[in-house]
């Protein structure tokens, strides 16, 4: 099974925390669509004969695309690739782009899952982040999406903003629960270098909650999800029933995928490839038939580190036996010895022949996982 990702880098404005590749110059949308179409056609053999299980339109703001363009991409995949009989086809959308006609057209194009960038139901947070919608608009958008028949809805939340307390987080989560949202992602606001948020913090204009408060919010999130029947299946992802995000799950399970568009990444089992993060250079390279990506072959060490990095993010964790089968007995022993140190501190648990991070462990997953890497 495999996935296809489209990166649509256009946004109407920039959010304060954003470090995804995006541009607010919307003049070249159609030109880019044509180039991405060419890239898709050129790469029809990249995934060999693997069946496409999921298609994901991410960004940027893919809800700025016309539904006809989305239909063209999906139809092309159907004719150029082998596709599952019931693929998951997700579009990331901003609430301010949602209307009944738009959702109707998306459904006709084949979209069956919407990932909605709500971020918060608190207007003061939305304003601070530079989002273009209000809490009320987010609620209306969710209502429209479901009334128009898309029930597989995921909501993105961001916690840890200035002035955002555990009570605010619980109120946001209660809204999701009341609306019976089957999937949500909750991310801690992180000031990445180069973002406006980072600048504001460096200038002393903004202060984020301290680590203790961040941890309290994270644990409230975990407890809330457990109490309300959400499976915490990945560090930042929660679902009910079988509404797991199949596309993202594919990344964490090491499945292969093909990324189309500027800054999109691809993986074919042996190498990783990343397209140039520049609209200008991507378009120019495609038009001139030049290389628009960089690529690296993965060594055994890379593959082992990637396996730990992805598997330990999930509630299925790592099966030491899998390490033995794929990487040898020495690495299995090395892994068990390394991870056992964290078990005593309550960060790791052993479960049905697997070991996985506890909620506390997930909060500090970066430092745990990197300590287990081969260097
Ligand atoms: S809408 Fe998304 S991609 Fe665009 S600036 Fe905001 S966070 Fe970044």
mmCIF file of C-alpha atoms and ligand atoms in Angstrom:
data_model
loop_
_atom_site.group_PDB
_atom_site.id
_atom_site.type_symbol
_atom_site.label_atom_id
_atom_site.label_comp_id
_atom_site.label_asym_id
_atom_site.label_seq_id
_atom_site.Cartn_x
_atom_site.Cartn_y
_atom_site.Cartn_z
ATOM 1 C CA UNK A 1 0.000 0.000 0.000
ATOM 2 C CA UNK A 2 1.187 3.530 -0.739
ATOM 3 C CA UNK A 3 0.131 7.183 -0.583
ATOM 4 C CA UNK A 4 0.305 10.288 -2.755
ATOM 5 C CA UNK A 5 0.727 13.766 -1.264
ATOM 6 C CA UNK A 6 0.169 17.116 -3.004
ATOM 7 C CA UNK A 7 1.709 20.236 -1.484
ATOM 8 C CA UNK A 8 -0.308 23.356 -2.307
ATOM 9 C CA UNK A 9 1.880 26.189 -0.988
ATOM 10 C CA UNK A 10 -0.516 29.134 -1.280
ATOM 11 C CA UNK A 11 -2.015 30.994 1.702
ATOM 12 C CA UNK A 12 -4.034 34.205 1.848
ATOM 13 C CA UNK A 13 -1.933 35.376 4.815
ATOM 14 C CA UNK A 14 0.840 34.046 7.067
ATOM 15 C CA UNK A 15 0.154 32.645 10.533
ATOM 16 C CA UNK A 16 2.491 33.770 13.283
ATOM 17 C CA UNK A 17 3.857 30.272 14.040
ATOM 18 C CA UNK A 18 4.036 28.831 10.525
ATOM 19 C CA UNK A 19 7.197 27.162 9.275
ATOM 20 C CA UNK A 20 5.625 25.132 6.445
ATOM 21 C CA UNK A 21 6.743 26.146 2.998
ATOM 22 C CA UNK A 22 4.104 28.629 1.778
ATOM 23 C CA UNK A 23 3.703 31.855 -0.158
ATOM 24 C CA UNK A 24 1.052 34.579 0.025
ATOM 25 C CA UNK A 25 1.589 35.513 -3.625
ATOM 26 C CA UNK A 26 -1.423 33.806 -5.229
ATOM 27 C CA UNK A 27 -0.737 34.861 -8.814
ATOM 28 C CA UNK A 28 0.855 31.609 -9.971
ATOM 29 C CA UNK A 29 -1.738 29.085 -8.781
ATOM 30 C CA UNK A 30 -2.722 27.927 -12.267
ATOM 31 C CA UNK A 31 0.852 27.763 -13.486
ATOM 32 C CA UNK A 32 1.810 25.646 -10.492
ATOM 33 C CA UNK A 33 -1.157 23.311 -11.003
ATOM 34 C CA UNK A 34 0.047 22.605 -14.550
ATOM 35 C CA UNK A 35 3.580 21.884 -13.318
ATOM 36 C CA UNK A 36 2.318 19.590 -10.564
ATOM 37 C CA UNK A 37 0.223 17.754 -13.128
ATOM 38 C CA UNK A 38 3.381 17.250 -15.206
ATOM 39 C CA UNK A 39 5.290 16.015 -12.172
ATOM 40 C CA UNK A 40 2.521 13.532 -11.338
ATOM 41 C CA UNK A 41 2.550 12.176 -14.880
ATOM 42 C CA UNK A 42 6.352 11.909 -14.949
ATOM 43 C CA UNK A 43 6.350 10.017 -11.672
ATOM 44 C CA UNK A 44 3.671 7.472 -12.502
ATOM 45 C CA UNK A 45 6.201 4.657 -12.012
ATOM 46 C CA UNK A 46 7.777 5.989 -8.772
ATOM 47 C CA UNK A 47 5.595 3.783 -6.567
ATOM 48 C CA UNK A 48 5.994 0.846 -8.953
ATOM 49 C CA UNK A 49 2.840 -1.251 -8.852
ATOM 50 C CA UNK A 50 1.954 -0.509 -5.219
ATOM 51 C CA UNK A 51 -1.762 0.096 -4.589
ATOM 52 C CA UNK A 52 -2.611 3.695 -3.623
ATOM 53 C CA UNK A 53 -4.487 3.602 -0.341
ATOM 54 C CA UNK A 54 -4.538 7.325 0.407
ATOM 55 C CA UNK A 55 -4.287 10.693 -1.323
ATOM 56 C CA UNK A 56 -3.636 13.832 0.707
ATOM 57 C CA UNK A 57 -3.877 17.482 -0.343
ATOM 58 C CA UNK A 58 -1.846 19.457 2.213
ATOM 59 C CA UNK A 59 -0.217 22.847 2.377
ATOM 60 C CA UNK A 60 -0.281 25.761 2.529
ATOM 61 C CA UNK A 61 -3.984 25.971 1.908
ATOM 62 C CA UNK A 62 -5.312 23.343 -0.507
ATOM 63 C CA UNK A 63 -8.828 24.721 -0.042
ATOM 64 C CA UNK A 64 -7.667 27.541 -2.352
ATOM 65 C CA UNK A 65 -7.697 25.057 -5.249
ATOM 66 C CA UNK A 66 -10.699 24.846 -7.523
ATOM 67 C CA UNK A 67 -12.615 21.552 -7.135
ATOM 68 C CA UNK A 68 -12.106 20.955 -10.901
ATOM 69 C CA UNK A 69 -8.346 20.889 -10.332
ATOM 70 C CA UNK A 70 -8.712 18.423 -7.474
ATOM 71 C CA UNK A 71 -10.914 16.242 -9.673
ATOM 72 C CA UNK A 72 -8.298 16.328 -12.439
ATOM 73 C CA UNK A 73 -5.544 15.193 -10.030
ATOM 74 C CA UNK A 74 -7.689 12.394 -8.581
ATOM 75 C CA UNK A 75 -8.841 11.188 -12.010
ATOM 76 C CA UNK A 76 -5.247 11.190 -13.243
ATOM 77 C CA UNK A 77 -4.186 9.054 -10.298
ATOM 78 C CA UNK A 78 -7.009 6.650 -11.124
ATOM 79 C CA UNK A 79 -5.734 6.278 -14.673
ATOM 80 C CA UNK A 80 -1.969 6.282 -14.006
ATOM 81 C CA UNK A 81 -1.713 4.317 -10.737
ATOM 82 C CA UNK A 82 -3.317 1.251 -9.196
ATOM 83 C CA UNK A 83 -5.778 2.525 -6.625
ATOM 84 C CA UNK A 84 -7.567 0.882 -3.698
ATOM 85 C CA UNK A 85 -11.327 0.379 -4.118
ATOM 86 C CA UNK A 86 -11.978 2.685 -1.122
ATOM 87 C CA UNK A 87 -9.063 5.097 -0.846
ATOM 88 C CA UNK A 88 -8.922 7.768 1.848
ATOM 89 C CA UNK A 89 -8.794 11.146 0.058
ATOM 90 C CA UNK A 90 -8.144 14.065 2.412
ATOM 91 C CA UNK A 91 -8.131 17.792 1.821
ATOM 92 C CA UNK A 92 -6.761 20.198 4.422
ATOM 93 C CA UNK A 93 -9.063 23.197 4.592
ATOM 94 C CA UNK A 94 -9.236 26.505 6.372
ATOM 95 C CA UNK A 95 -12.642 27.291 7.894
ATOM 96 C CA UNK A 96 -12.952 30.581 5.994
ATOM 97 C CA UNK A 97 -12.902 28.724 2.651
ATOM 98 C CA UNK A 98 -15.834 26.454 3.521
ATOM 99 C CA UNK A 99 -19.210 26.914 1.844
ATOM 100 C CA UNK A 100 -21.968 24.455 0.945
ATOM 101 C CA UNK A 101 -21.207 24.675 -2.778
ATOM 102 C CA UNK A 102 -17.501 24.133 -2.211
ATOM 103 C CA UNK A 103 -18.045 20.999 -0.102
ATOM 104 C CA UNK A 104 -20.602 19.634 -2.587
ATOM 105 C CA UNK A 105 -18.071 20.083 -5.391
ATOM 106 C CA UNK A 106 -15.287 18.493 -3.322
ATOM 107 C CA UNK A 107 -17.455 15.446 -2.687
ATOM 108 C CA UNK A 108 -18.169 15.128 -6.382
ATOM 109 C CA UNK A 109 -14.412 15.345 -7.014
ATOM 110 C CA UNK A 110 -13.840 12.399 -4.663
ATOM 111 C CA UNK A 111 -12.751 14.038 -1.389
ATOM 112 C CA UNK A 112 -14.025 11.889 1.495
ATOM 113 C CA UNK A 113 -12.093 13.355 4.429
ATOM 114 C CA UNK A 114 -11.545 16.961 5.540
ATOM 115 C CA UNK A 115 -8.813 18.029 7.916
ATOM 116 C CA UNK A 116 -9.952 21.402 9.208
ATOM 117 C CA UNK A 117 -7.414 23.950 10.493
ATOM 118 C CA UNK A 118 -9.478 25.209 13.432
ATOM 119 C CA UNK A 119 -6.510 25.565 15.853
ATOM 120 C CA UNK A 120 -8.715 26.920 18.667
ATOM 121 C CA UNK A 121 -12.288 27.823 19.532
ATOM 122 C CA UNK A 122 -10.999 30.865 21.471
ATOM 123 C CA UNK A 123 -11.096 34.059 19.420
ATOM 124 C CA UNK A 124 -8.214 35.682 21.336
ATOM 125 C CA UNK A 125 -5.977 32.755 20.344
ATOM 126 C CA UNK A 126 -7.056 32.871 16.693
ATOM 127 C CA UNK A 127 -6.313 36.574 16.623
ATOM 128 C CA UNK A 128 -2.889 36.080 18.202
ATOM 129 C CA UNK A 129 -2.053 33.343 15.672
ATOM 130 C CA UNK A 130 -3.087 35.505 12.730
ATOM 131 C CA UNK A 131 -5.796 33.096 11.592
ATOM 132 C CA UNK A 132 -8.446 34.525 9.289
ATOM 133 C CA UNK A 133 -11.464 32.804 10.861
ATOM 134 C CA UNK A 134 -13.352 33.161 14.137
ATOM 135 C CA UNK A 135 -14.487 30.393 16.475
ATOM 136 C CA UNK A 136 -18.017 30.902 15.204
ATOM 137 C CA UNK A 137 -16.934 30.450 11.587
ATOM 138 C CA UNK A 138 -15.104 27.245 12.550
ATOM 139 C CA UNK A 139 -18.284 25.849 14.140
ATOM 140 C CA UNK A 140 -20.346 26.787 11.085
ATOM 141 C CA UNK A 141 -17.790 25.148 8.782
ATOM 142 C CA UNK A 142 -17.925 21.878 10.702
ATOM 143 C CA UNK A 143 -21.703 21.961 10.463
ATOM 144 C CA UNK A 144 -21.625 22.587 6.695
ATOM 145 C CA UNK A 145 -19.086 19.818 6.040
ATOM 146 C CA UNK A 146 -21.180 17.260 7.873
ATOM 147 C CA UNK A 147 -24.519 18.399 6.494
ATOM 148 C CA UNK A 148 -23.063 17.982 3.027
ATOM 149 C CA UNK A 149 -22.242 14.382 3.878
ATOM 150 C CA UNK A 150 -18.541 14.262 4.784
ATOM 151 C CA UNK A 151 -18.472 12.551 8.158
ATOM 152 C CA UNK A 152 -14.747 11.803 8.260
ATOM 153 C CA UNK A 153 -13.688 15.159 9.713
ATOM 154 C CA UNK A 154 -10.487 15.860 11.581
ATOM 155 C CA UNK A 155 -9.906 19.057 13.545
ATOM 156 C CA UNK A 156 -6.457 20.538 14.192
ATOM 157 C CA UNK A 157 -5.912 22.227 17.552
ATOM 158 C CA UNK A 158 -2.882 24.094 18.874
ATOM 159 C CA UNK A 159 -2.370 24.491 22.614
ATOM 160 C CA UNK A 160 0.236 26.386 24.621
ATOM 161 C CA UNK A 161 -0.467 29.906 23.276
ATOM 162 C CA UNK A 162 0.084 32.925 25.542
ATOM 163 C CA UNK A 163 -2.858 33.238 27.927
ATOM 164 C CA UNK A 164 -4.278 29.845 26.906
ATOM 165 C CA UNK A 165 -4.856 27.808 30.049
ATOM 166 C CA UNK A 166 -5.742 24.186 30.734
ATOM 167 C CA UNK A 167 -9.345 25.345 31.169
ATOM 168 C CA UNK A 168 -9.356 26.819 27.665
ATOM 169 C CA UNK A 169 -7.980 23.545 26.315
ATOM 170 C CA UNK A 170 -10.638 21.522 28.118
ATOM 171 C CA UNK A 171 -13.337 23.818 26.751
ATOM 172 C CA UNK A 172 -12.000 23.326 23.210
ATOM 173 C CA UNK A 173 -11.897 19.564 23.688
ATOM 174 C CA UNK A 174 -15.432 19.534 25.085
ATOM 175 C CA UNK A 175 -16.620 21.212 21.895
ATOM 176 C CA UNK A 176 -15.040 18.414 19.849
ATOM 177 C CA UNK A 177 -16.680 15.835 22.076
ATOM 178 C CA UNK A 178 -20.074 17.551 21.928
ATOM 179 C CA UNK A 179 -19.870 17.658 18.129
ATOM 180 C CA UNK A 180 -18.747 14.010 18.085
ATOM 181 C CA UNK A 181 -15.681 14.821 15.979
ATOM 182 C CA UNK A 182 -14.148 11.425 15.155
ATOM 183 C CA UNK A 183 -10.510 12.546 14.810
ATOM 184 C CA UNK A 184 -8.388 15.411 16.030
ATOM 185 C CA UNK A 185 -4.740 16.428 16.112
ATOM 186 C CA UNK A 186 -3.435 18.595 18.953
ATOM 187 C CA UNK A 187 -0.033 20.241 18.672
ATOM 188 C CA UNK A 188 1.957 22.202 21.202
ATOM 189 C CA UNK A 189 2.712 25.706 19.897
ATOM 190 C CA UNK A 190 6.425 25.642 19.133
ATOM 191 C CA UNK A 191 8.444 28.700 18.130
ATOM 192 C CA UNK A 192 10.437 27.527 15.114
ATOM 193 C CA UNK A 193 13.375 29.653 14.015
ATOM 194 C CA UNK A 194 12.493 32.020 11.189
ATOM 195 C CA UNK A 195 8.842 32.425 12.202
ATOM 196 C CA UNK A 196 7.219 35.638 13.377
ATOM 197 C CA UNK A 197 6.468 33.918 16.686
ATOM 198 C CA UNK A 198 10.163 33.195 17.221
ATOM 199 C CA UNK A 199 10.958 36.831 16.498
ATOM 200 C CA UNK A 200 8.315 38.091 18.926
ATOM 201 C CA UNK A 201 9.661 35.842 21.679
ATOM 202 C CA UNK A 202 13.256 36.927 20.992
ATOM 203 C CA UNK A 203 12.139 40.579 21.168
ATOM 204 C CA UNK A 204 10.455 39.924 24.523
ATOM 205 C CA UNK A 205 7.072 40.852 23.060
ATOM 206 C CA UNK A 206 5.529 37.453 23.790
ATOM 207 C CA UNK A 207 6.037 34.803 26.480
ATOM 208 C CA UNK A 208 4.847 31.226 26.135
ATOM 209 C CA UNK A 209 3.725 29.071 29.077
ATOM 210 C CA UNK A 210 6.599 27.323 30.861
ATOM 211 C CA UNK A 211 7.366 23.625 30.494
ATOM 212 C CA UNK A 212 5.418 22.677 33.615
ATOM 213 C CA UNK A 213 2.277 24.314 32.283
ATOM 214 C CA UNK A 214 2.802 22.777 28.843
ATOM 215 C CA UNK A 215 3.100 19.363 30.480
ATOM 216 C CA UNK A 216 -0.078 19.975 32.497
ATOM 217 C CA UNK A 217 -1.949 20.846 29.289
ATOM 218 C CA UNK A 218 -0.559 17.810 27.500
ATOM 219 C CA UNK A 219 -1.592 15.469 30.331
ATOM 220 C CA UNK A 220 -5.084 17.023 30.432
ATOM 221 C CA UNK A 221 -5.333 16.306 26.732
ATOM 222 C CA UNK A 222 -4.356 12.651 27.242
ATOM 223 C CA UNK A 223 -6.725 12.212 30.192
ATOM 224 C CA UNK A 224 -9.581 13.870 28.339
ATOM 225 C CA UNK A 225 -9.135 11.629 25.311
ATOM 226 C CA UNK A 226 -8.988 8.471 27.453
ATOM 227 C CA UNK A 227 -12.147 9.483 29.375
ATOM 228 C CA UNK A 228 -14.053 10.210 26.194
ATOM 229 C CA UNK A 229 -13.231 7.174 24.104
ATOM 230 C CA UNK A 230 -10.546 8.668 21.859
ATOM 231 C CA UNK A 231 -7.599 6.428 21.041
ATOM 232 C CA UNK A 232 -4.323 8.333 21.487
ATOM 233 C CA UNK A 233 -2.673 6.529 18.605
ATOM 234 C CA UNK A 234 0.209 8.911 17.893
ATOM 235 C CA UNK A 235 1.912 11.680 19.885
ATOM 236 C CA UNK A 236 -0.444 14.377 18.559
ATOM 237 C CA UNK A 237 -3.291 12.320 17.076
ATOM 238 C CA UNK A 238 -6.521 10.996 18.549
ATOM 239 C CA UNK A 239 -9.384 9.073 16.960
ATOM 240 C CA UNK A 240 -12.619 7.270 17.694
ATOM 241 C CA UNK A 241 -13.416 3.834 16.262
ATOM 242 C CA UNK A 242 -11.736 3.264 12.931
ATOM 243 C CA UNK A 243 -11.340 6.960 12.016
ATOM 244 C CA UNK A 244 -7.562 6.668 12.172
ATOM 245 C CA UNK A 245 -5.798 8.843 9.551
ATOM 246 C CA UNK A 246 -4.734 6.201 7.044
ATOM 247 C CA UNK A 247 -2.416 8.529 5.145
ATOM 248 C CA UNK A 248 -0.405 9.631 8.178
ATOM 249 C CA UNK A 249 -0.449 6.107 9.589
ATOM 250 C CA UNK A 250 1.275 5.053 6.377
ATOM 251 C CA UNK A 251 4.171 7.449 7.148
ATOM 252 C CA UNK A 252 4.567 6.035 10.655
ATOM 253 C CA UNK A 253 4.461 2.458 9.362
ATOM 254 C CA UNK A 254 7.222 3.151 6.847
ATOM 255 C CA UNK A 255 4.969 2.741 3.789
ATOM 256 C CA UNK A 256 6.099 4.305 0.535
ATOM 257 C CA UNK A 257 4.686 7.585 -0.775
ATOM 258 C CA UNK A 258 5.111 10.070 -3.571
ATOM 259 C CA UNK A 259 5.038 13.822 -2.829
ATOM 260 C CA UNK A 260 4.112 16.237 -5.624
ATOM 261 C CA UNK A 261 4.755 20.002 -5.622
ATOM 262 C CA UNK A 262 7.290 22.404 -4.105
ATOM 263 C CA UNK A 263 8.840 21.138 -0.844
ATOM 264 C CA UNK A 264 6.976 17.794 -1.006
ATOM 265 C CA UNK A 265 8.872 14.741 0.271
ATOM 266 C CA UNK A 266 8.838 11.210 -1.155
ATOM 267 C CA UNK A 267 10.038 7.802 0.009
ATOM 268 C CA UNK A 268 10.277 4.629 -2.051
ATOM 269 C CA UNK A 269 11.782 2.208 0.459
ATOM 270 C CA UNK A 270 15.392 2.813 -0.613
ATOM 271 C CA UNK A 271 15.717 6.566 -0.879
ATOM 272 C CA UNK A 272 14.184 9.809 0.283
ATOM 273 C CA UNK A 273 13.580 12.691 -2.037
ATOM 274 C CA UNK A 274 12.546 16.261 -1.334
ATOM 275 C CA UNK A 275 11.391 18.779 -3.902
ATOM 276 C CA UNK A 276 12.858 22.247 -3.941
ATOM 277 C CA UNK A 277 11.136 24.624 -1.463
ATOM 278 C CA UNK A 278 10.694 27.474 -3.904
ATOM 279 C CA UNK A 279 7.705 28.108 -6.127
ATOM 280 C CA UNK A 280 9.851 30.030 -8.595
ATOM 281 C CA UNK A 281 12.602 27.412 -8.922
ATOM 282 C CA UNK A 282 10.181 24.468 -8.931
ATOM 283 C CA UNK A 283 8.129 25.925 -11.797
ATOM 284 C CA UNK A 284 11.242 26.899 -13.740
ATOM 285 C CA UNK A 285 12.878 23.488 -13.324
ATOM 286 C CA UNK A 286 9.738 21.604 -14.396
ATOM 287 C CA UNK A 287 9.299 23.840 -17.447
ATOM 288 C CA UNK A 288 12.932 23.451 -18.477
ATOM 289 C CA UNK A 289 12.968 19.712 -17.785
ATOM 290 C CA UNK A 290 15.647 20.095 -15.085
ATOM 291 C CA UNK A 291 15.936 18.314 -11.742
ATOM 292 C CA UNK A 292 13.685 19.898 -9.124
ATOM 293 C CA UNK A 293 14.582 17.702 -6.162
ATOM 294 C CA UNK A 294 17.388 16.365 -4.018
ATOM 295 C CA UNK A 295 17.665 12.726 -3.113
ATOM 296 C CA UNK A 296 19.552 10.547 -0.660
ATOM 297 C CA UNK A 297 19.983 6.792 -0.567
ATOM 298 C CA UNK A 298 19.202 5.379 2.861
ATOM 299 C CA UNK A 299 21.898 3.380 4.630
ATOM 300 C CA UNK A 300 21.119 0.552 7.087
ATOM 301 C CA UNK A 301 21.718 3.026 9.921
ATOM 302 C CA UNK A 302 19.274 5.552 8.405
ATOM 303 C CA UNK A 303 16.633 2.871 8.032
ATOM 304 C CA UNK A 304 17.032 1.724 11.633
ATOM 305 C CA UNK A 305 16.838 5.284 12.995
ATOM 306 C CA UNK A 306 13.790 6.031 10.848
ATOM 307 C CA UNK A 307 12.075 2.887 12.074
ATOM 308 C CA UNK A 308 12.537 3.965 15.706
ATOM 309 C CA UNK A 309 11.572 7.559 14.950
ATOM 310 C CA UNK A 310 8.289 6.612 13.325
ATOM 311 C CA UNK A 311 7.271 3.506 15.304
ATOM 312 C CA UNK A 312 7.901 5.021 18.738
ATOM 313 C CA UNK A 313 5.575 7.913 17.907
ATOM 314 C CA UNK A 314 2.627 5.506 17.859
ATOM 315 C CA UNK A 315 0.709 3.551 20.477
ATOM 316 C CA UNK A 316 1.795 0.330 18.760
ATOM 317 C CA UNK A 317 5.405 1.152 19.538
ATOM 318 C CA UNK A 318 8.292 -1.126 18.639
ATOM 319 C CA UNK A 319 8.395 -4.900 18.606
ATOM 320 C CA UNK A 320 11.983 -5.877 19.542
ATOM 321 C CA UNK A 321 11.489 -9.030 17.470
ATOM 322 C CA UNK A 322 10.952 -6.857 14.383
ATOM 323 C CA UNK A 323 14.315 -5.215 15.045
ATOM 324 C CA UNK A 324 15.936 -8.654 15.223
ATOM 325 C CA UNK A 325 14.271 -9.774 11.974
ATOM 326 C CA UNK A 326 15.139 -6.621 10.025
ATOM 327 C CA UNK A 327 18.324 -5.297 11.610
ATOM 328 C CA UNK A 328 19.912 -8.190 13.558
ATOM 329 C CA UNK A 329 20.216 -9.495 17.097
ATOM 330 C CA UNK A 330 22.868 -6.978 18.216
ATOM 331 C CA UNK A 331 20.631 -4.015 17.485
ATOM 332 C CA UNK A 332 17.695 -5.712 19.182
ATOM 333 C CA UNK A 333 19.765 -6.125 22.359
ATOM 334 C CA UNK A 334 21.074 -2.600 22.060
ATOM 335 C CA UNK A 335 17.527 -1.256 21.745
ATOM 336 C CA UNK A 336 16.120 -3.229 24.699
ATOM 337 C CA UNK A 337 19.015 -2.112 26.893
ATOM 338 C CA UNK A 338 18.585 1.536 25.868
ATOM 339 C CA UNK A 339 14.823 1.706 26.226
ATOM 340 C CA UNK A 340 14.721 -0.176 29.542
ATOM 341 C CA UNK A 341 16.391 2.798 31.220
ATOM 342 C CA UNK A 342 13.262 4.843 30.525
ATOM 343 C CA UNK A 343 10.848 2.126 31.678
ATOM 344 C CA UNK A 344 11.934 2.558 35.306
ATOM 345 C CA UNK A 345 11.051 6.263 35.112
ATOM 346 C CA UNK A 346 7.539 5.584 33.802
ATOM 347 C CA UNK A 347 8.257 6.830 30.272
ATOM 348 C CA UNK A 348 8.031 3.435 28.554
ATOM 349 C CA UNK A 349 5.825 0.386 28.997
ATOM 350 C CA UNK A 350 6.154 -3.186 27.746
ATOM 351 C CA UNK A 351 2.959 -4.530 26.300
ATOM 352 C CA UNK A 352 2.187 -7.762 24.403
ATOM 353 C CA UNK A 353 5.745 -8.216 23.163
ATOM 354 C CA UNK A 354 6.058 -4.529 22.225
ATOM 355 C CA UNK A 355 7.385 -1.496 23.970
ATOM 356 C CA UNK A 356 5.822 1.877 23.608
ATOM 357 C CA UNK A 357 6.007 5.332 25.146
ATOM 358 C CA UNK A 358 3.558 6.205 27.917
ATOM 359 C CA UNK A 359 1.768 9.574 27.814
ATOM 360 C CA UNK A 360 4.583 11.030 29.934
ATOM 361 C CA UNK A 361 7.136 9.485 27.592
ATOM 362 C CA UNK A 362 5.414 10.926 24.520
ATOM 363 C CA UNK A 363 5.791 14.425 25.973
ATOM 364 C CA UNK A 364 9.578 14.022 25.886
ATOM 365 C CA UNK A 365 9.653 11.671 22.889
ATOM 366 C CA UNK A 366 12.296 13.675 21.003
ATOM 367 C CA UNK A 367 14.924 13.203 23.679
ATOM 368 C CA UNK A 368 14.037 9.531 24.315
ATOM 369 C CA UNK A 369 14.050 8.556 20.639
ATOM 370 C CA UNK A 370 17.213 10.464 19.740
ATOM 371 C CA UNK A 371 19.061 8.797 22.633
ATOM 372 C CA UNK A 372 18.317 5.421 20.977
ATOM 373 C CA UNK A 373 19.613 6.382 17.528
ATOM 374 C CA UNK A 374 22.683 4.853 15.955
ATOM 375 C CA UNK A 375 25.218 7.623 15.428
HETATM 376 S S1 LIG B 1 -2.682 28.582 6.770
HETATM 377 FE FE1 LIG B 1 -1.314 26.890 7.359
HETATM 378 S S2 LIG B 1 0.329 26.906 5.854
HETATM 379 FE FE2 LIG B 1 -0.741 28.883 5.667
HETATM 380 S S3 LIG B 1 0.418 30.273 6.956
HETATM 381 FE FE3 LIG B 1 -1.217 29.437 8.232
HETATM 382 S S4 LIG B 1 -0.307 27.617 9.220
HETATM 383 FE FE4 LIG B 1 1.025 28.189 7.507
#
